[in-house]
Amino acid sequence: MPARTGQDYLDGLRAQDREVWLRGERVADVTTHPGLRNGARAIASLYDMQHDPARRDDVTYVSPGSGERLGLSFIIPRTRDDLERRRGMMLNWARSTCGMMGRSPDFMNVNFAAWAAASEHFGEKRPEFGANMRRYYEYISENDLALTHSLINLQRSRTVSGMFNLEEGTALHAVRETDAGIVVSGARILATLGPLSDEIAVYSPRLGRYSEPHSPFALNFAIPCGTPGLKFLCRESFDLGKSHFDHPLGSRFEEMDCVVFFDDVLVPWERVFLYGDVERLNRTAEATHSSVHTAHQGTAKNLAKCELVLGVALLITETLGNAHLPHSEERIGELIMYTELMRACMRAAEADAARDEWGVMCPAQLPAETTRNLFMTAYPRMVEILQLLGSSSFLIAPGEADFHGPLGGHIEQYLATDTSSARDRVKLFRLAWDIAGSAFGNRQVLYERFFASDPLTRARALGAMYPKSEATERVLAFLGRDDDVM
Ligand SMILES: Cc1cc2nc3c(=O)[nH]c(=O)nc-3n(C[C@H](O)[C@H](O)[C@H](O)COP(=O)(O)OP(=O)(O)OC[C@H]3O[C@@H](n4cnc5c(N)ncnc54)[C@H](O)[C@@H]3O)c2cc1C
């Protein structure tokens, strides 16, 4: 089957009966529910790009296996050109959602492309798991499915950090094995895009040792979102049912986050990619390089987000007439720096890409992974800069209806600035508010702080991959010098 259209995607969501709960009620149809439908439409519009004659070649590729045109994020990149084309596609998608849908389907697609290429990692001790991975990748790429994922166990306490916090009764674990598969129970966070996905991938980035040699917590599998016993509990929706004028981002890009409960869920054997093997699970990201590929997807999302915030900041200073103030210039300079750093890391990751042992062209690890850590603090700072530039204007932003109400004339007269009509000013600040003030905007800040794990874990990860001796040896060489010329 070739790459899907938006309608195919929406039909697929409707075809699968799933248990999604929002505000105490089971959602009958995620494509029409007021809190979810616009997010579904936004994802559908990404799929529609695949059938737009002007963009088709930029976002699809011809599968060497089936000869069908498939979504480009499913490609297993073998050359630098593949990698750049794939990033071009991801940037296209990210720009069309202003970088506000971090879990657009390309995120998991690049992950599974890396895993399929490295399927021997999964099949080394259990060859059937390697074959499962290859078949699954073929299935999702040929059917153009959207995946959510849930990596972290819900924690009852913070006595130890998350990956070691394997509390029985809470953390997801295998309850028993049957001829048909593994039965699992427990609770996981935080499946972004959960209600709007076809399938859920479940694994852990790392796991503490629980028991040797076989841990019931060491799992890697993927199942349809409508699998019996699977329940998605949504947070409240940040799509407030307002117009695009009033909430330009929230009314379009609600990707939703869910807690996922597994009540004796049967995972068929053919959907199991790893089971019981803690050591293999802990090595997965490193051995398959999947983390670098998802980091590369993140650079495209981050760049799109930087471009949006920088553009809004520039328009704020033009609209308010404060562009010439030294502290405005300094703040704009900082936003430019983050934007260009992101672009530079993305391009460095491609320029220094190298083929790995699986024959996959991998983005260079350090520039790609650095962007995850950078954005944890850079994005909150970028939002702070918007607030500092906009000040009270964020709150001098009446709704669309006010323009048509009794105070419409006053609004048109008094809210205009030297360079902007009242309507343009308010429209801009409604957008700025959705980045820097609304519930939707604050969720984005939280997302960037935590989606790639907590900051301490990320710092340790970067520290572990950095070639520290290169830095220390240079200093030691200097300390060992006895000449007095620099
Ligand atoms: C908006 C959003 C979307 C997300 N989407 C997804 C998704 O799609 N899929 C997915 O799998 N995950 C997702 N995540 C979850 C993300 O992986 C977790 O939030 C992240 O791993 C951090 O876990 P936590 O929230 O339990 O924080 P915690 O582990 O509680 O960490 C919070 C803080 O406490 C510190 N801390 C905690 N315990 C200790 C300890 N014992 N000692 C010292 N310090 C400690 C941490 O260092 C950190 O600073 C998402 C998160 C957010 C916010």
mmCIF file of C-alpha atoms in Angstrom, residues 127-368:
data_model
loop_
_atom_site.group_PDB
_atom_site.id
_atom_site.type_symbol
_atom_site.label_atom_id
_atom_site.label_comp_id
_atom_site.label_asym_id
_atom_site.label_seq_id
_atom_site.Cartn_x
_atom_site.Cartn_y
_atom_site.Cartn_z
ATOM 1 C CA PRO A 127 16.307 -15.065 16.047
ATOM 2 C CA GLU A 128 12.498 -14.803 15.993
ATOM 3 C CA PHE A 129 12.718 -11.354 17.630
ATOM 4 C CA GLY A 130 14.968 -10.081 14.833
ATOM 5 C CA ALA A 131 12.540 -11.433 12.227
ATOM 6 C CA ASN A 132 9.644 -9.809 14.127
ATOM 7 C CA MET A 133 11.398 -6.465 13.936
ATOM 8 C CA ARG A 134 12.014 -6.702 10.191
ATOM 9 C CA ARG A 135 8.406 -7.748 9.517
ATOM 10 C CA TYR A 136 7.016 -5.050 11.754
ATOM 11 C CA TYR A 137 9.022 -2.314 10.039
ATOM 12 C CA GLU A 138 7.783 -3.573 6.683
ATOM 13 C CA TYR A 139 4.219 -3.574 8.008
ATOM 14 C CA ILE A 140 4.247 -0.021 9.394
ATOM 15 C CA SER A 141 6.157 1.471 6.463
ATOM 16 C CA GLU A 142 4.059 -0.227 3.782
ATOM 17 C CA ASN A 143 0.840 0.714 5.615
ATOM 18 C CA ASP A 144 2.137 4.167 6.613
ATOM 19 C CA LEU A 145 1.014 3.786 10.234
ATOM 20 C CA ALA A 146 1.343 6.391 12.981
ATOM 21 C CA LEU A 147 2.947 5.294 16.250
ATOM 22 C CA THR A 148 2.952 6.664 19.753
ATOM 23 C CA HIS A 149 5.401 5.385 22.343
ATOM 24 C CA SER A 150 5.570 5.034 26.086
ATOM 25 C CA LEU A 151 8.966 4.499 27.659
ATOM 26 C CA ILE A 152 8.722 5.450 31.297
ATOM 27 C CA ASN A 153 7.047 3.571 34.131
ATOM 28 C CA LEU A 154 4.723 5.510 36.356
ATOM 29 C CA GLN A 155 6.544 6.046 39.665
ATOM 30 C CA ARG A 156 4.963 5.773 43.105
ATOM 31 C CA SER A 157 7.989 7.358 44.744
ATOM 32 C CA ARG A 158 11.191 9.153 43.785
ATOM 33 C CA THR A 159 13.448 7.205 46.127
ATOM 34 C CA VAL A 160 15.534 6.156 43.173
ATOM 35 C CA SER A 161 15.610 7.623 39.687
ATOM 36 C CA GLY A 162 13.015 6.496 37.131
ATOM 37 C CA MET A 163 14.834 3.752 35.282
ATOM 38 C CA PHE A 164 15.540 1.875 38.548
ATOM 39 C CA ASN A 165 12.098 2.497 39.949
ATOM 40 C CA LEU A 166 10.500 -0.821 39.153
ATOM 41 C CA GLU A 167 7.707 -1.018 41.655
ATOM 42 C CA GLU A 168 5.663 -4.158 41.401
ATOM 43 C CA GLY A 169 2.039 -3.401 40.768
ATOM 44 C CA THR A 170 2.909 -0.112 39.041
ATOM 45 C CA ALA A 171 5.759 -0.603 36.586
ATOM 46 C CA LEU A 172 4.864 -2.413 33.391
ATOM 47 C CA HIS A 173 5.869 -6.068 33.570
ATOM 48 C CA ALA A 174 5.151 -9.449 32.058
ATOM 49 C CA VAL A 175 2.574 -11.268 34.163
ATOM 50 C CA ARG A 176 2.677 -14.579 32.304
ATOM 51 C CA GLU A 177 3.508 -16.223 29.018
ATOM 52 C CA THR A 178 0.995 -18.081 26.893
ATOM 53 C CA ASP A 179 1.224 -19.862 23.556
ATOM 54 C CA ALA A 180 -0.141 -16.696 21.936
ATOM 55 C CA GLY A 181 2.221 -14.216 23.563
ATOM 56 C CA ILE A 182 3.129 -12.319 26.732
ATOM 57 C CA VAL A 183 0.490 -10.884 29.042
ATOM 58 C CA VAL A 184 1.579 -7.519 30.497
ATOM 59 C CA SER A 185 0.220 -5.267 33.243
ATOM 60 C CA GLY A 186 1.201 -1.905 34.712
ATOM 61 C CA ALA A 187 1.148 1.794 33.934
ATOM 62 C CA ARG A 188 3.323 3.881 31.680
ATOM 63 C CA ILE A 189 3.819 7.560 30.811
ATOM 64 C CA LEU A 190 3.541 9.602 28.694
ATOM 65 C CA ALA A 191 2.133 8.592 25.359
ATOM 66 C CA THR A 192 2.041 11.798 23.383
ATOM 67 C CA LEU A 193 -0.167 11.398 20.294
ATOM 68 C CA GLY A 194 -1.629 8.299 21.991
ATOM 69 C CA PRO A 195 -5.277 8.785 20.959
ATOM 70 C CA LEU A 196 -4.238 9.828 17.457
ATOM 71 C CA SER A 197 -1.974 6.865 16.679
ATOM 72 C CA ASP A 198 -2.542 3.494 15.092
ATOM 73 C CA GLU A 199 -0.013 1.607 17.180
ATOM 74 C CA ILE A 200 1.871 2.005 20.459
ATOM 75 C CA ALA A 201 5.547 1.088 20.845
ATOM 76 C CA VAL A 202 6.571 0.126 24.374
ATOM 77 C CA TYR A 203 10.152 -0.163 25.572
ATOM 78 C CA SER A 204 12.534 1.407 28.088
ATOM 79 C CA PRO A 205 15.575 3.524 27.278
ATOM 80 C CA ARG A 206 17.390 1.777 30.113
ATOM 81 C CA LEU A 207 16.418 -0.406 33.010
ATOM 82 C CA GLY A 208 17.931 -1.159 36.389
ATOM 83 C CA ARG A 209 18.778 -4.784 37.004
ATOM 84 C CA TYR A 210 15.861 -6.458 38.680
ATOM 85 C CA SER A 211 16.699 -10.096 38.628
ATOM 86 C CA GLU A 212 19.190 -12.163 36.747
ATOM 87 C CA PRO A 213 19.171 -13.310 34.081
ATOM 88 C CA HIS A 214 15.557 -12.679 33.093
ATOM 89 C CA SER A 215 13.600 -9.571 34.083
ATOM 90 C CA PRO A 216 9.826 -9.292 33.672
ATOM 91 C CA PHE A 217 10.347 -5.534 33.241
ATOM 92 C CA ALA A 218 12.647 -5.826 30.227
ATOM 93 C CA LEU A 219 10.243 -5.491 27.308
ATOM 94 C CA ASN A 220 10.166 -4.103 23.811
ATOM 95 C CA PHE A 221 7.010 -4.578 21.777
ATOM 96 C CA ALA A 222 4.422 -2.774 19.663
ATOM 97 C CA ILE A 223 0.676 -3.375 19.489
ATOM 98 C CA PRO A 224 -2.394 -1.709 17.977
ATOM 99 C CA CYS A 225 -3.872 1.069 20.126
ATOM 100 C CA GLY A 226 -7.175 -0.788 20.144
ATOM 101 C CA THR A 227 -5.718 -3.896 21.801
ATOM 102 C CA PRO A 228 -8.090 -5.120 24.560
ATOM 103 C CA GLY A 229 -6.996 -4.063 28.048
ATOM 104 C CA LEU A 230 -5.118 -0.983 26.810
ATOM 105 C CA LYS A 231 -6.482 2.277 28.219
ATOM 106 C CA PHE A 232 -5.360 5.804 27.369
ATOM 107 C CA LEU A 233 -6.053 8.447 30.032
ATOM 108 C CA CYS A 234 -5.790 11.927 28.476
ATOM 109 C CA ARG A 235 -4.860 15.125 30.275
ATOM 110 C CA GLU A 236 -7.345 17.928 29.678
ATOM 111 C CA SER A 237 -7.301 19.221 26.137
ATOM 112 C CA PHE A 238 -5.589 22.524 25.429
ATOM 113 C CA ASP A 239 -7.692 22.965 22.330
ATOM 114 C CA LEU A 240 -10.235 25.269 23.934
ATOM 115 C CA GLY A 241 -12.612 25.228 20.989
ATOM 116 C CA LYS A 242 -11.685 28.788 20.071
ATOM 117 C CA SER A 243 -11.052 30.201 16.604
ATOM 118 C CA HIS A 244 -7.667 30.194 14.882
ATOM 119 C CA PHE A 245 -7.560 33.962 15.547
ATOM 120 C CA ASP A 246 -7.999 33.493 19.305
ATOM 121 C CA HIS A 247 -5.797 30.408 19.743
ATOM 122 C CA PRO A 248 -3.750 30.003 16.580
ATOM 123 C CA LEU A 249 -1.677 27.096 17.902
ATOM 124 C CA GLY A 250 -3.971 25.414 20.427
ATOM 125 C CA SER A 251 -6.810 25.319 17.917
ATOM 126 C CA ARG A 252 -4.619 23.423 15.473
ATOM 127 C CA PHE A 253 -1.824 21.414 17.071
ATOM 128 C CA GLU A 254 -3.152 19.615 20.165
ATOM 129 C CA GLU A 255 -1.162 16.349 20.094
ATOM 130 C CA MET A 256 -2.380 15.178 23.552
ATOM 131 C CA ASP A 257 -0.422 13.295 26.229
ATOM 132 C CA CYS A 258 -1.707 10.181 27.988
ATOM 133 C CA VAL A 259 -1.015 7.870 30.862
ATOM 134 C CA VAL A 260 -1.364 4.331 29.534
ATOM 135 C CA PHE A 261 -2.801 1.541 31.648
ATOM 136 C CA PHE A 262 -2.171 -2.058 30.648
ATOM 137 C CA ASP A 263 -4.714 -4.447 32.191
ATOM 138 C CA ASP A 264 -3.575 -7.948 31.330
ATOM 139 C CA VAL A 265 -2.809 -6.973 27.751
ATOM 140 C CA LEU A 266 -1.851 -9.805 25.421
ATOM 141 C CA VAL A 267 1.165 -8.987 23.287
ATOM 142 C CA PRO A 268 1.318 -11.560 20.458
ATOM 143 C CA TRP A 269 4.723 -13.219 20.105
ATOM 144 C CA GLU A 270 5.132 -11.794 16.605
ATOM 145 C CA ARG A 271 5.003 -8.283 18.115
ATOM 146 C CA VAL A 272 7.725 -8.938 20.699
ATOM 147 C CA PHE A 273 11.180 -7.549 19.859
ATOM 148 C CA LEU A 274 12.927 -8.083 23.178
ATOM 149 C CA TYR A 275 11.934 -9.869 26.353
ATOM 150 C CA GLY A 276 13.632 -10.439 29.665
ATOM 151 C CA ASP A 277 17.114 -9.460 28.547
ATOM 152 C CA VAL A 278 18.090 -6.363 30.588
ATOM 153 C CA GLU A 279 21.597 -6.226 29.221
ATOM 154 C CA ARG A 280 20.338 -6.176 25.609
ATOM 155 C CA LEU A 281 17.656 -3.651 26.436
ATOM 156 C CA ASN A 282 20.233 -1.333 27.992
ATOM 157 C CA ARG A 283 22.441 -1.612 24.926
ATOM 158 C CA THR A 284 19.677 -1.076 22.361
ATOM 159 C CA ALA A 285 19.984 2.662 21.693
ATOM 160 C CA GLU A 286 23.763 2.442 21.512
ATOM 161 C CA ALA A 287 23.917 -0.742 19.435
ATOM 162 C CA THR A 288 21.278 0.335 16.915
ATOM 163 C CA HIS A 289 22.050 4.094 16.981
ATOM 164 C CA SER A 290 18.303 4.726 17.075
ATOM 165 C CA SER A 291 18.729 7.567 19.543
ATOM 166 C CA VAL A 292 20.845 9.546 17.068
ATOM 167 C CA HIS A 293 18.143 9.247 14.432
ATOM 168 C CA THR A 294 15.397 10.486 16.752
ATOM 169 C CA ALA A 295 17.727 13.301 17.879
ATOM 170 C CA HIS A 296 18.152 14.234 14.215
ATOM 171 C CA GLN A 297 14.352 14.371 13.845
ATOM 172 C CA GLY A 298 14.378 16.597 16.939
ATOM 173 C CA THR A 299 16.774 19.065 15.315
ATOM 174 C CA ALA A 300 14.242 19.684 12.527
ATOM 175 C CA LYS A 301 11.439 20.201 15.065
ATOM 176 C CA ASN A 302 13.644 22.487 17.161
ATOM 177 C CA LEU A 303 14.705 24.552 14.161
ATOM 178 C CA ALA A 304 11.066 25.051 13.128
ATOM 179 C CA LYS A 305 10.272 26.142 16.684
ATOM 180 C CA CYS A 306 13.255 28.537 16.792
ATOM 181 C CA GLU A 307 12.172 30.065 13.489
ATOM 182 C CA LEU A 308 8.669 30.632 14.824
ATOM 183 C CA VAL A 309 9.788 32.246 18.098
ATOM 184 C CA LEU A 310 12.380 34.418 16.362
ATOM 185 C CA GLY A 311 9.844 35.546 13.751
ATOM 186 C CA VAL A 312 7.279 36.382 16.433
ATOM 187 C CA ALA A 313 9.893 38.252 18.491
ATOM 188 C CA LEU A 314 10.936 40.357 15.497
ATOM 189 C CA LEU A 315 7.317 41.207 14.715
ATOM 190 C CA ILE A 316 6.679 42.108 18.373
ATOM 191 C CA THR A 317 9.520 44.621 18.348
ATOM 192 C CA GLU A 318 8.334 46.057 15.021
ATOM 193 C CA THR A 319 4.739 46.278 16.217
ATOM 194 C CA LEU A 320 5.557 47.859 19.565
ATOM 195 C CA GLY A 321 8.325 50.024 18.129
ATOM 196 C CA ASN A 322 10.942 48.825 20.596
ATOM 197 C CA ALA A 323 13.320 47.187 18.119
ATOM 198 C CA HIS A 324 15.866 49.998 18.576
ATOM 199 C CA LEU A 325 16.147 49.597 22.350
ATOM 200 C CA PRO A 326 19.500 48.026 23.291
ATOM 201 C CA HIS A 327 17.964 45.302 25.443
ATOM 202 C CA SER A 328 15.590 44.350 22.612
ATOM 203 C CA GLU A 329 18.572 44.014 20.294
ATOM 204 C CA GLU A 330 20.387 41.903 22.846
ATOM 205 C CA ARG A 331 17.394 39.576 23.262
ATOM 206 C CA ILE A 332 16.844 39.240 19.537
ATOM 207 C CA GLY A 333 20.555 38.446 19.221
ATOM 208 C CA GLU A 334 20.113 35.627 21.722
ATOM 209 C CA LEU A 335 17.198 34.171 19.746
ATOM 210 C CA ILE A 336 19.229 34.353 16.528
ATOM 211 C CA MET A 337 22.031 32.521 18.299
ATOM 212 C CA TYR A 338 19.766 29.618 19.371
ATOM 213 C CA THR A 339 18.295 29.403 15.885
ATOM 214 C CA GLU A 340 21.675 29.298 14.197
ATOM 215 C CA LEU A 341 23.125 26.901 16.769
ATOM 216 C CA MET A 342 20.257 24.523 16.043
ATOM 217 C CA ARG A 343 20.740 24.816 12.294
ATOM 218 C CA ALA A 344 24.513 24.367 12.698
ATOM 219 C CA CYS A 345 24.167 21.236 14.858
ATOM 220 C CA MET A 346 21.650 19.769 12.413
ATOM 221 C CA ARG A 347 23.983 20.357 9.490
ATOM 222 C CA ALA A 348 27.087 19.233 11.388
ATOM 223 C CA ALA A 349 25.287 16.006 12.261
ATOM 224 C CA GLU A 350 24.731 15.458 8.537
ATOM 225 C CA ALA A 351 28.135 16.665 7.358
ATOM 226 C CA ASP A 352 29.945 14.333 9.780
ATOM 227 C CA ALA A 353 27.528 11.443 9.277
ATOM 228 C CA ALA A 354 29.088 8.025 8.865
ATOM 229 C CA ARG A 355 27.857 4.588 7.932
ATOM 230 C CA ASP A 356 27.481 2.282 10.929
ATOM 231 C CA GLU A 357 28.037 -1.461 11.173
ATOM 232 C CA TRP A 358 24.483 -2.051 9.884
ATOM 233 C CA GLY A 359 25.179 -0.065 6.721
ATOM 234 C CA VAL A 360 23.007 2.834 7.894
ATOM 235 C CA MET A 361 24.143 6.411 7.363
ATOM 236 C CA CYS A 362 24.062 7.805 10.907
ATOM 237 C CA PRO A 363 24.032 11.473 11.822
ATOM 238 C CA ALA A 364 27.070 12.363 13.926
ATOM 239 C CA GLN A 365 26.197 11.652 17.524
ATOM 240 C CA LEU A 366 27.534 14.666 19.436
ATOM 241 C CA PRO A 367 25.976 17.525 17.447
ATOM 242 C CA ALA A 368 22.652 15.673 17.193
#
